[in-house]
Each structure stands twice: as structure tokens, then as C-alpha cells.
Coordinates of C-alpha atoms in Angstrom, one line a residue:
S1 CA -1.4 27.2 44.7
N2 CA -0.3 23.6 44.5
S3 CA 1.3 21.5 47.2
G4 CA 2.0 17.9 46.3
N5 CA -1.2 16.4 44.9
Y6 CA -3.4 19.1 46.4
K7 CA -4.6 22.3 44.8
R8 CA -5.6 25.2 47.0
S9 CA -7.4 28.3 45.6
F10 CA -9.3 31.2 47.0
L11 CA -11.6 33.8 45.3
P12 CA -11.7 37.5 46.3
D13 CA -14.5 39.8 45.4
N14 CA -12.2 42.5 44.0
I15 CA -8.6 43.6 43.8
A16 CA -8.7 45.3 47.2
D17 CA -9.8 42.0 48.8
L18 CA -7.0 40.2 47.0
V19 CA -4.4 42.7 48.3
N20 CA -5.8 42.6 51.9
N21 CA -6.1 38.8 51.9
V22 CA -9.8 38.7 52.4
P23 CA -11.4 36.0 50.1
T24 CA -15.1 35.2 50.1
F25 CA -14.6 31.6 49.1
A26 CA -11.8 29.0 49.3
T27 CA -11.4 25.4 48.2
I28 CA -8.9 22.6 48.6
V29 CA -9.0 20.0 45.8
A30 CA -7.2 16.6 45.9
P31 CA -7.3 14.7 42.5
R32 CA -7.4 10.9 42.8
F33 CA -5.8 10.0 39.5
V34 CA -4.9 11.1 36.0
L35 CA -7.8 11.0 33.5
Q36 CA -7.2 10.2 29.8
P37 CA -10.4 11.0 27.8
Q38 CA -10.6 9.5 24.3
Y39 CA -12.5 10.9 21.4
S40 CA -13.7 9.0 18.3
N41 CA -15.2 10.6 15.2
F42 CA -16.4 9.3 11.9
S43 CA -17.3 11.2 8.8
A44 CA -17.9 10.5 5.1
F45 CA -18.9 12.7 2.3
A46 CA -19.9 12.6 -1.4
Q47 CA -19.7 15.6 -3.8
D48 CA -20.3 16.2 -7.5
T49 CA -20.3 19.1 -9.9
W50 CA -23.0 19.3 -12.6
R51 CA -22.3 21.7 -15.5
L52 CA -25.9 22.5 -16.5
T53 CA -24.8 24.8 -19.3
P54 CA -21.3 26.2 -20.3
R55 CA -22.1 29.2 -18.0
I56 CA -23.9 27.5 -15.1
A57 CA -22.2 25.0 -12.7
I58 CA -23.9 23.4 -9.7
T59 CA -21.9 21.7 -7.0
Y60 CA -23.8 19.6 -4.5
G61 CA -23.0 17.0 -1.9
V62 CA -23.7 15.6 1.5
R63 CA -21.7 14.9 4.6
Y64 CA -22.5 12.3 7.3
E65 CA -21.0 12.6 10.8
V66 CA -21.0 10.4 13.9
N67 CA -19.5 12.0 17.0
P68 CA -20.1 9.8 20.1
A69 CA -19.6 11.0 23.6
P70 CA -16.0 10.6 24.8
S71 CA -14.7 7.5 26.6
E72 CA -11.8 7.2 29.1
K73 CA -8.8 5.0 28.5
N74 CA -9.2 3.1 31.9
G75 CA -13.0 3.2 32.0
N76 CA -13.2 6.0 34.4
L77 CA -16.2 7.7 32.9
P78 CA -17.6 10.7 34.9
P79 CA -21.0 10.1 36.5
T80 CA -24.0 11.9 35.2
V81 CA -27.4 12.7 36.6
L82 CA -31.0 11.7 35.8
N83 CA -34.2 13.6 36.2
L84 CA -32.6 17.0 35.5
D85 CA -36.0 18.6 34.9
N86 CA -37.2 17.6 38.3
P87 CA -34.5 18.7 40.8
S88 CA -36.2 17.1 43.8
A89 CA -35.8 13.7 42.1
L90 CA -32.1 14.0 40.9
T91 CA -30.4 10.6 40.8
L92 CA -26.8 9.6 40.1
T93 CA -26.4 7.1 37.2
T94 CA -24.5 3.9 37.5
S95 CA -20.8 3.8 36.8
G96 CA -19.9 3.6 33.1
T97 CA -23.0 5.5 31.8
K98 CA -22.2 7.6 28.7
L99 CA -22.4 11.4 29.1
Y100 CA -25.0 11.4 26.3
E101 CA -26.4 9.1 23.7
T102 CA -24.9 9.0 20.2
T103 CA -27.0 10.7 17.5
W104 CA -27.0 8.8 14.1
N105 CA -29.0 11.3 11.9
N106 CA -26.3 13.9 11.4
L107 CA -26.7 14.4 7.6
A108 CA -25.3 17.7 6.3
P109 CA -26.3 18.5 2.7
R110 CA -24.9 21.5 0.8
V111 CA -25.2 23.0 -2.6
G112 CA -23.6 25.8 -4.5
I113 CA -24.2 27.5 -7.9
A114 CA -22.1 29.7 -10.1
W115 CA -23.5 31.5 -13.1
Q116 CA -21.9 33.7 -15.7
P117 CA -24.9 35.6 -17.2
F118 CA -22.8 37.1 -20.0
A119 CA -20.6 35.6 -22.6
S120 CA -17.7 37.9 -21.6
G121 CA -17.3 36.0 -18.4
R122 CA -16.7 39.2 -16.4
T123 CA -19.8 38.9 -14.3
V124 CA -20.3 36.0 -11.9
I125 CA -23.3 35.3 -9.7
R126 CA -22.8 32.8 -6.8
G127 CA -25.0 31.3 -4.2
G128 CA -24.8 28.5 -1.7
F129 CA -26.3 26.7 1.3
G130 CA -24.9 24.2 3.7
V131 CA -25.4 22.4 7.0
Y132 CA -22.4 22.0 9.2
Y133 CA -22.3 19.9 12.4
D134 CA -20.1 20.7 15.4
L135 CA -18.3 18.0 17.3
G136 CA -20.2 18.9 20.5
Y137 CA -17.2 18.5 22.7
G138 CA -17.1 22.1 24.0
F139 CA -17.8 21.1 27.6
T140 CA -16.6 17.5 27.8
G141 CA -13.3 18.6 29.2
S142 CA -15.1 19.9 32.2
S143 CA -16.8 16.5 32.7
F144 CA -13.3 14.9 33.0
S145 CA -12.0 17.6 35.3
T146 CA -10.0 16.2 38.2
G147 CA -11.7 18.8 40.3
I148 CA -15.2 17.3 40.3
Y149 CA -16.8 14.2 41.9
P150 CA -15.8 11.4 42.0
F151 CA -12.3 12.3 40.6
A152 CA -11.3 14.5 43.5
A153 CA -11.9 15.1 47.1
T154 CA -13.0 18.7 47.7
L155 CA -13.1 20.8 50.9
S156 CA -14.9 24.2 50.8
L157 CA -13.8 26.9 53.2
P158 CA -15.9 30.0 53.6
A159 CA -14.1 33.3 54.0
V160 CA -10.7 32.1 55.3
T161 CA -7.5 33.9 54.6
F162 CA -4.8 32.4 52.5
T163 CA -2.5 32.0 55.5
S164 CA -5.2 30.4 57.6
P165 CA -4.3 27.1 59.3
A166 CA -7.5 25.7 57.7
F167 CA -5.7 25.7 54.4
A168 CA -3.3 23.1 55.7
V169 CA -6.1 20.6 56.2
Q170 CA -6.2 17.8 53.6
P171 CA -9.6 17.0 52.1
P172 CA -11.3 13.8 53.3
A173 CA -11.5 10.8 51.2
V174 CA -14.2 10.8 48.5
N175 CA -17.5 9.8 50.0
P176 CA -19.6 7.5 47.8
N177 CA -22.8 8.6 49.5
P178 CA -24.8 11.8 49.1
P179 CA -24.5 14.7 49.4
Y180 CA -22.3 14.6 46.3
P181 CA -19.9 17.5 45.5
R182 CA -19.9 19.1 42.1
V183 CA -21.4 16.9 39.4
F184 CA -21.4 17.5 35.6
A185 CA -24.3 16.3 33.5
Y186 CA -25.8 16.6 30.0
S187 CA -29.5 17.2 29.4
K188 CA -31.7 14.4 28.3
N189 CA -31.6 13.8 24.5
F190 CA -28.6 16.1 24.1
Q191 CA -27.8 16.5 20.3
L192 CA -24.9 17.9 18.4
P193 CA -24.9 21.6 17.5
Y194 CA -25.2 22.5 13.9
T195 CA -25.1 25.6 11.7
L196 CA -27.1 26.6 8.6
Q197 CA -24.9 28.7 6.4
Y198 CA -26.1 30.6 3.3
S199 CA -24.6 33.2 1.0
F200 CA -25.2 35.1 -2.2
A201 CA -22.5 37.1 -4.1
A202 CA -22.2 39.1 -7.3
E203 CA -18.7 39.7 -8.8
Q204 CA -17.7 42.0 -11.7
S205 CA -14.3 42.3 -13.3
F206 CA -13.1 45.5 -15.0
G207 CA -10.1 46.0 -17.3
A208 CA -7.1 43.6 -17.0
G209 CA -7.2 43.0 -13.2
D210 CA -9.8 45.0 -11.2
T211 CA -12.6 43.1 -9.5
V212 CA -15.4 44.2 -7.2
S213 CA -17.8 41.9 -5.4
L214 CA -20.8 42.4 -3.2
S215 CA -21.9 39.5 -0.9
Y216 CA -24.5 38.6 1.6
V217 CA -23.5 36.0 4.2
G218 CA -25.7 34.5 6.9
A219 CA -25.5 31.7 9.4
D220 CA -28.0 30.4 12.0
A221 CA -26.5 28.2 14.7
I222 CA -28.9 25.8 16.5
R223 CA -28.5 23.6 19.6
L224 CA -25.5 25.5 20.9
G225 CA -24.1 24.2 24.2
R226 CA -25.0 26.2 27.3
V227 CA -24.2 25.5 30.9
E228 CA -26.6 26.0 33.7
S229 CA -25.3 25.6 37.2
L230 CA -28.1 24.2 39.4
R231 CA -27.4 25.1 43.0
R232 CA -29.0 23.8 46.2
A233 CA -31.9 22.3 44.4
N234 CA -31.6 19.0 46.1
P235 CA -30.0 18.1 49.5
G236 CA -28.1 15.3 47.8
F237 CA -26.7 17.5 45.0
P238 CA -25.4 20.9 46.1
R239 CA -24.2 21.7 42.6
V240 CA -25.0 20.2 39.3
D241 CA -23.6 21.8 36.1
I242 CA -26.0 20.9 33.3
V243 CA -25.0 21.2 29.6
R244 CA -28.1 22.0 27.6
D245 CA -28.4 22.2 23.8
N246 CA -30.7 25.2 23.8
G247 CA -28.4 28.0 22.7
K248 CA -29.0 29.8 19.5
S249 CA -27.2 32.4 17.4
S250 CA -27.6 34.3 14.1
Y251 CA -25.2 36.1 11.9
N252 CA -25.9 38.4 9.0
A253 CA -23.4 40.4 7.0
M254 CA -23.0 42.5 3.8
Q255 CA -19.5 42.4 2.4
F256 CA -17.9 44.6 -0.2
E257 CA -14.5 43.9 -1.7
Y258 CA -12.2 45.5 -4.3
R259 CA -9.2 43.6 -5.7
R260 CA -6.5 44.7 -8.1
R261 CA -4.2 42.1 -9.3
L262 CA -0.5 43.0 -9.7
S263 CA -0.3 45.2 -12.8
R264 CA 2.3 47.9 -13.6
G265 CA 3.8 47.4 -10.2
L266 CA 0.6 48.1 -8.3
Q267 CA -1.5 45.6 -6.2
A268 CA -4.4 46.6 -4.0
L269 CA -7.2 45.1 -1.8
A270 CA -10.0 46.9 0.1
S271 CA -12.9 45.3 2.0
Y272 CA -15.7 46.5 4.2
T273 CA -18.1 44.4 6.2
F274 CA -21.3 45.5 7.9
A275 CA -22.4 42.6 10.2
K276 CA -24.6 41.8 13.1
S277 CA -24.3 38.7 15.3
L278 CA -26.9 37.9 18.0
D279 CA -27.0 34.9 20.3
T280 CA -28.0 33.6 23.7
V281 CA -24.5 32.3 24.6
S282 CA -21.1 33.2 23.2
E283 CA -18.6 31.4 25.4
E284 CA -18.1 27.8 26.6
S285 CA -18.5 28.7 30.2
I286 CA -21.1 28.8 33.0
N287 CA -23.5 31.5 32.0
N288 CA -26.5 30.8 34.3
F289 CA -27.1 29.7 37.8
Q290 CA -30.1 29.1 40.0
V291 CA -32.2 32.1 39.0
P292 CA -35.6 30.5 38.1
A293 CA -36.8 33.3 35.8
S294 CA -33.7 33.2 33.6
R295 CA -33.3 29.4 33.7
Y296 CA -36.3 29.0 31.4
D297 CA -36.5 32.2 29.5
L298 CA -33.5 32.3 27.3
N299 CA -34.6 35.4 25.6
Q300 CA -33.4 37.3 28.6
D301 CA -29.8 36.4 27.5
R302 CA -30.4 37.1 23.8
G303 CA -28.2 40.0 22.7
P304 CA -25.2 40.9 20.7
S305 CA -22.5 38.2 20.6
S306 CA -19.4 38.9 22.6
F307 CA -17.5 39.0 19.3
D308 CA -20.2 41.2 17.5
I309 CA -18.4 43.8 15.5
R310 CA -20.7 45.9 13.3
H311 CA -18.2 47.6 11.0
T312 CA -14.9 46.3 9.7
F313 CA -12.6 47.9 7.1
T314 CA -9.3 46.6 5.8
G315 CA -7.2 48.0 3.0
A316 CA -3.8 47.1 1.6
V317 CA -1.7 48.6 -1.2
S318 CA 1.6 47.2 -2.5
A319 CA 3.5 49.4 -5.1
S320 CA 6.9 49.1 -6.8
L321 CA 8.6 52.5 -6.8
P322 CA 9.6 53.8 -10.2
A323 CA 13.3 53.7 -11.0
P324 CA 15.6 54.3 -14.0
R325 CA 15.9 51.4 -16.4
T326 CA 19.6 51.4 -16.8
G327 CA 22.9 52.7 -15.5
I328 CA 24.2 53.4 -12.0
S329 CA 20.9 55.1 -11.1
R330 CA 19.1 51.8 -11.5
A331 CA 21.6 50.1 -9.3
V332 CA 21.1 52.7 -6.6
L333 CA 17.3 53.3 -6.9
G334 CA 16.0 50.1 -8.4
G335 CA 14.1 47.3 -6.6
F336 CA 12.3 49.4 -4.0
A337 CA 8.7 48.7 -3.1
I338 CA 6.3 50.0 -0.4
D339 CA 3.5 48.2 1.3
T340 CA 0.7 49.8 3.4
F341 CA -1.9 48.0 5.4
I342 CA -4.8 49.8 7.3
R343 CA -7.4 48.1 9.5
S344 CA -10.3 49.6 11.3
R345 CA -13.2 48.2 13.2
S346 CA -16.0 49.4 15.5
A347 CA -16.2 48.6 19.2
R348 CA -16.8 45.2 20.8
P349 CA -19.7 44.7 23.3
V350 CA -19.3 45.2 27.0
N351 CA -21.4 43.0 29.3
I352 CA -22.0 44.9 32.6
L353 CA -22.2 42.5 35.7
T354 CA -23.0 43.2 39.3
G355 CA -19.8 41.5 40.7
R356 CA -22.0 40.2 43.6
D357 CA -22.2 36.6 44.7
A358 CA -25.9 36.1 45.1
L359 CA -25.7 32.5 46.5
G360 CA -22.3 32.9 48.3
L361 CA -20.8 30.3 46.0
G362 CA -18.2 32.2 44.1
F363 CA -20.3 33.3 41.1
I364 CA -19.7 37.0 40.7
T365 CA -19.9 37.2 36.9
V366 CA -23.4 36.0 36.2
T367 CA -26.0 38.6 37.3
R368 CA -26.6 41.8 35.3
P369 CA -27.8 44.9 37.1
D370 CA -31.0 46.9 36.7
V371 CA -30.9 50.1 34.7
V372 CA -31.5 53.3 36.7
S373 CA -33.9 55.6 34.8
G374 CA -32.8 59.2 34.2
Q375 CA -29.0 58.4 34.3
Q376 CA -26.7 58.6 31.3
L377 CA -24.9 55.4 30.4
Y378 CA -21.7 57.3 29.6
V379 CA -20.3 60.4 31.2
A380 CA -17.4 62.6 30.2
D381 CA -14.1 62.1 32.0
P382 CA -11.0 63.8 30.8
N383 CA -8.9 61.5 32.9
A384 CA -10.3 58.3 31.4
P385 CA -9.1 56.7 28.1
G386 CA -11.1 58.0 25.3
G387 CA -12.4 60.9 27.3
Q388 CA -15.4 59.1 28.8
R389 CA -16.3 56.3 31.0
I390 CA -19.3 54.1 31.8
N391 CA -21.5 55.7 34.5
A392 CA -21.8 53.5 37.5
A393 CA -24.7 55.5 38.8
A394 CA -26.8 54.2 35.8
F395 CA -27.0 50.7 37.3
D396 CA -28.4 49.1 40.4
E397 CA -26.5 45.9 41.3
V398 CA -28.3 45.2 44.5
A399 CA -31.9 44.7 43.6
P400 CA -31.5 41.8 41.1
V401 CA -29.1 40.0 43.5
R402 CA -31.6 40.2 46.4
A403 CA -34.4 38.9 44.2
L404 CA -32.3 36.2 42.6
R405 CA -33.1 37.3 39.1
Q406 CA -31.4 38.8 36.1
G407 CA -31.3 42.6 35.9
T408 CA -33.2 44.7 33.4
L409 CA -30.0 45.6 31.5
G410 CA -29.6 43.5 28.4
R411 CA -26.7 41.3 27.8
N412 CA -23.8 42.9 26.0
S413 CA -25.7 46.2 25.8
L414 CA -22.8 48.6 25.9
R415 CA -19.8 49.1 23.7
G416 CA -16.1 49.7 24.3
F417 CA -13.5 51.2 21.9
G418 CA -13.0 50.8 18.2
V419 CA -9.6 49.9 16.7
S420 CA -7.7 51.6 13.9
Q421 CA -4.1 51.0 12.9
L422 CA -1.8 51.8 9.9
D423 CA 1.2 49.6 9.1
L424 CA 3.9 50.5 6.6
S425 CA 6.8 48.5 5.1
L426 CA 9.6 49.6 2.8
R427 CA 11.5 46.8 1.1
R428 CA 14.2 46.4 -1.5
Q429 CA 15.0 43.3 -3.6
F430 CA 18.6 42.4 -4.6
R431 CA 18.7 39.7 -7.2
L432 CA 21.7 37.4 -6.6
S433 CA 21.0 34.8 -9.2
E434 CA 18.1 33.6 -11.4
R435 CA 16.5 31.8 -8.4
L436 CA 18.1 33.5 -5.4
S437 CA 17.5 37.0 -4.1
L438 CA 18.0 39.0 -0.9
Q439 CA 15.3 41.2 0.5
A440 CA 16.0 44.0 2.9
R441 CA 13.0 45.5 4.6
A442 CA 12.0 48.0 7.3
D443 CA 8.5 47.6 8.9
A444 CA 6.6 50.1 11.0
F445 CA 3.6 48.7 13.0
N446 CA 1.0 51.2 14.2
L447 CA 2.9 53.9 12.3
L448 CA 0.8 56.8 13.8
N449 CA 1.1 55.4 17.3
H450 CA -2.7 55.5 17.7
A451 CA -3.8 54.4 21.1
N452 CA -6.2 51.4 20.9
F453 CA -7.8 50.8 24.3
D454 CA -9.2 47.5 25.6
N455 CA -12.8 47.2 26.8
P456 CA -13.6 49.0 30.0
V457 CA -13.8 47.1 33.3
A458 CA -17.4 45.7 33.4
I459 CA -17.7 44.5 37.0
L460 CA -19.6 47.1 39.1
T461 CA -17.8 46.3 42.4
D462 CA -14.4 46.9 40.8
P463 CA -12.8 50.2 41.7
N464 CA -11.9 50.8 38.1
F465 CA -15.4 50.1 36.8
G466 CA -16.3 51.8 33.5
R467 CA -12.7 52.7 32.6
S468 CA -10.2 51.0 30.3
T469 CA -7.1 50.1 32.3
Q470 CA -4.9 48.8 29.4
L471 CA -4.2 48.9 25.7
L472 CA -5.9 46.3 23.5
A473 CA -2.8 44.1 23.1
S474 CA -1.7 44.2 26.7
G475 CA -3.5 41.1 27.9
L476 CA -2.4 38.4 25.5
G477 CA -1.4 35.8 28.1
G478 CA 2.1 37.2 28.6
L479 CA 2.9 37.6 24.9
S480 CA 4.6 40.8 24.0
S481 CA 2.3 43.5 22.6
L482 CA 4.9 44.5 20.1
Y483 CA 3.8 43.9 16.5
Q484 CA 0.3 42.9 17.8
V485 CA -2.8 44.8 16.6
G486 CA -3.4 47.5 19.2
G487 CA 0.2 47.6 20.4
P488 CA 2.3 50.8 20.5
R489 CA 4.3 51.9 17.5
S490 CA 7.0 49.3 16.8
L491 CA 9.8 49.3 14.2
Q492 CA 11.9 46.4 12.9
V493 CA 14.5 45.8 10.2
A494 CA 15.1 42.4 8.6
L495 CA 17.0 40.6 5.9
K496 CA 15.2 37.8 4.0
L497 CA 16.8 35.2 1.7
V498 CA 14.3 34.3 -1.0
F499 CA 14.8 31.2 -3.2

């Protein structure tokens, strides 16, 4: 809650604690002033196309980027910390020190080739490679947060209720001496993330407008930003959130596509993708804390990306319905068309977490459990969405928390629910003039009213663990689930003026 210039918050372990007003951690934060970070970016590129032969074209170029660390309009740069690899010797930098040094060697070459092996031009082979740099600003917003030192005074309150008189206490003034509250820092020699992208495709045309293509697409991301929260490593620094550039990811996919251009009133598109995405970090959030084993062995966090979807199919058909060419019948039956769109994908990963705060500092979504041998990961449950749920007995959430280590269960090891949906539209065009027409249409979203469930609850301490508690489109930040993928069957009628 907010009261004047103060923000008060408390963190329960689960829904029951929230209802019973029993938090495990509470804070009062008082911002000192408004921060206005400023970002500067420079980029330049050169590109050329070389037609080696009438049937071979090579496009090549290079891009150069400079993305310095952000500044602040009034010079209020956040402090950073030195000696991050030696926690006992942590030192606060002087005011005005940049979050990280600017890198000047961000050259991004790229090349592509297109080849028509036959004179007919119906077969095309394409390939390409490129380097793409990221801005590197994924975590700078946290650096300028008015909830960290020295931009705010913070008072921590262990296990007080929301109605406790302690919540009426105003935080003391910011103390310039250690111990410092939360500090944000970047690792030494932090460099911009970049991605190596490569692809190969073969395309074949048939008849007047049918085309099929088969493609391979790959991408390797290097130096991805990853936050480690160092806790209680130094009496002067109770918490240091460190942004390191040691995250990695890889993506590989085979893609098949069929296209039919509009011909004789029929247009169609179908595509299928088989993909695999692995990484050590998927989100720009704190993903590690003071667990020595996992701090330095990133392979413990390597697993399917949070957005890894192995199978994706989409299909669309648009057809003009036949009608008499003349007379009253044409006036009544002419101008109708039908559009269908089907989409289907396999399940997203589920990352099982203990829900326990190992250090008593409010981190309940970091530690994974151990796997209990002899237990099935999924069990049948006729009362659960999809007829099954994740088996809580298959996991031990206590042992890894006691030992301050990651559990033996891999990151994103389980899967939730797939998605499938059929949409249908019926439309009719009324021509009013040469350039003006009126379109009347009726649309049905999720025509079969197929239930698409969101991922199961993944926190072991939650009473609903292992079960999905909502439909896929129910948690869109307050937006209506109508007309969204995964929403219930929805119908709409509309008139559209086309000119």
C-alpha cells in the first residue's frame, strides 16, 4: 500500500497466510526523489547486394553499435560495488561511477545468399548468418529503482501483521555509512549480450500459386544478463544484486510451410514448427541467491527455456463461396466468403519450486526440490483439469533448503497443457461504388469451446500445487479473455466500411 511518499508491503508464504494476515517479511520504503534515467544509443550500418550470376545474389553488410550505460538527468547515478568476486572485500564506488564501461567493439556482420538452381525460377535455396547485439538495458531499470540505496530509506520488519503499529513507523533517514541496504551492481567487464543467428531454407513453387518451403533456423545467444543476489556475504553489504553476463541460450527449429496465393477464390496457409530452446536464464529477474554450488555452476540451471514450445501448427483457409453469376440469385447469394483459422501447440514448461524461504529474506521462488525416487511425476485425478495433476509426493522441498543448494530436479523439467483452437468467420461484401464497399461479418472464436488450461501451480507450499486453477487467457493483467487465444467460445458481428 502507499501512504504519502511511503510504500508499505508485506510478503506471505501462501494464500492462506495472506487471508490470515500472517506475512513472513515486511518492508517500508521511502523514496527520496524522482529519478530520470537517460539512454543514449549510436548505430551505423553498411549493406550491399552482389549479383554473382543472374541466378545467385549475395547480400552482405555490417552494423556497428555503441550502447553506453545509462546516465541520470540530474547526475544521480546509482552506486555500484567493487571486488564482487571477493565478497569479504566489497567496496562501494564513489558517486558518479558508471554502472559499467562502454564497449567499443560491437561489430555485427551478416551475410545472406539466394540461389535459383534452375532456369524455371521455381526453386530457390536461401541461407544466411548474422550477429545481433542487444542494448543490454534489461536490468538497468532496477538500478534506478527508488527502492534501493541510496535513493530510498528502507525499514525491514520480520513477521508483523499488516495492521501492526510497526507499519506506522517512518523509515529513518538514509545512512551514508555501512551496513548499506540493497545495492545493485554490474560484474567487472560487463559486455553487451549478442546473438548468432543462422538459417537455411529451400522453397519450391508448383502451378500458378502453390509454394512449399522447408527451413532450418538456429540462434545462439551469448552473454545474456543474469542476476545473482548475494546475501549476507559481508557485514557492510546485507544484499548485493549482481548483474552478470554469463547467461547462454540456444534455439534450433525445423519449419515447414505451405502457401497458396489467392486463386479461383481460394487462399490457404499451413505451417508446422518443431523447435527446441535451451538456456540458463529466460527472464529478466533474480534467478539465483547465496547458494554457493549454483552460484558458480550455471549448468545446474540449464534446461528448457520458459517459452520452449516443441510443436506448433497453424493453418488458415479463406474461400469465396460459389454463387450464381447473374439475376436475383446473385444479389441474394453473391459476395459470401468463409475464413477458418486453426492453431495448436504443445505444452509450455513448468518449473517446480519449493516455495520455502531458505534465508528468511523473502525469496520463495528460487530453490528447486529434490526428486523422490519411486514416485510418479503425474497422477490421475478426475477432479483436476485435464484429468491429472503433478504429484507433490514426487518432490522433497525440505532437503535442498536446509543444505542451501539447488534441488536435483532440473529447471523447467515438467510440462503443462497444450493449446488448440478453431476460429471461424463468415463475411459478405456489398459493393457500394467502384472504391467503396460494406462488409458484414460474423466471427466465432474458439468455435468448439475447447478448454485450454493455464500451467499448473508450481509452488510446492501452495494448497493448489500441481493443478491448473484457471484457463489460459484468464491472467492477462485484467484484460478480458474474450477473443484471446485460450478464452471461451465468443461470438461477434460487425460492419466494416472498406474504401
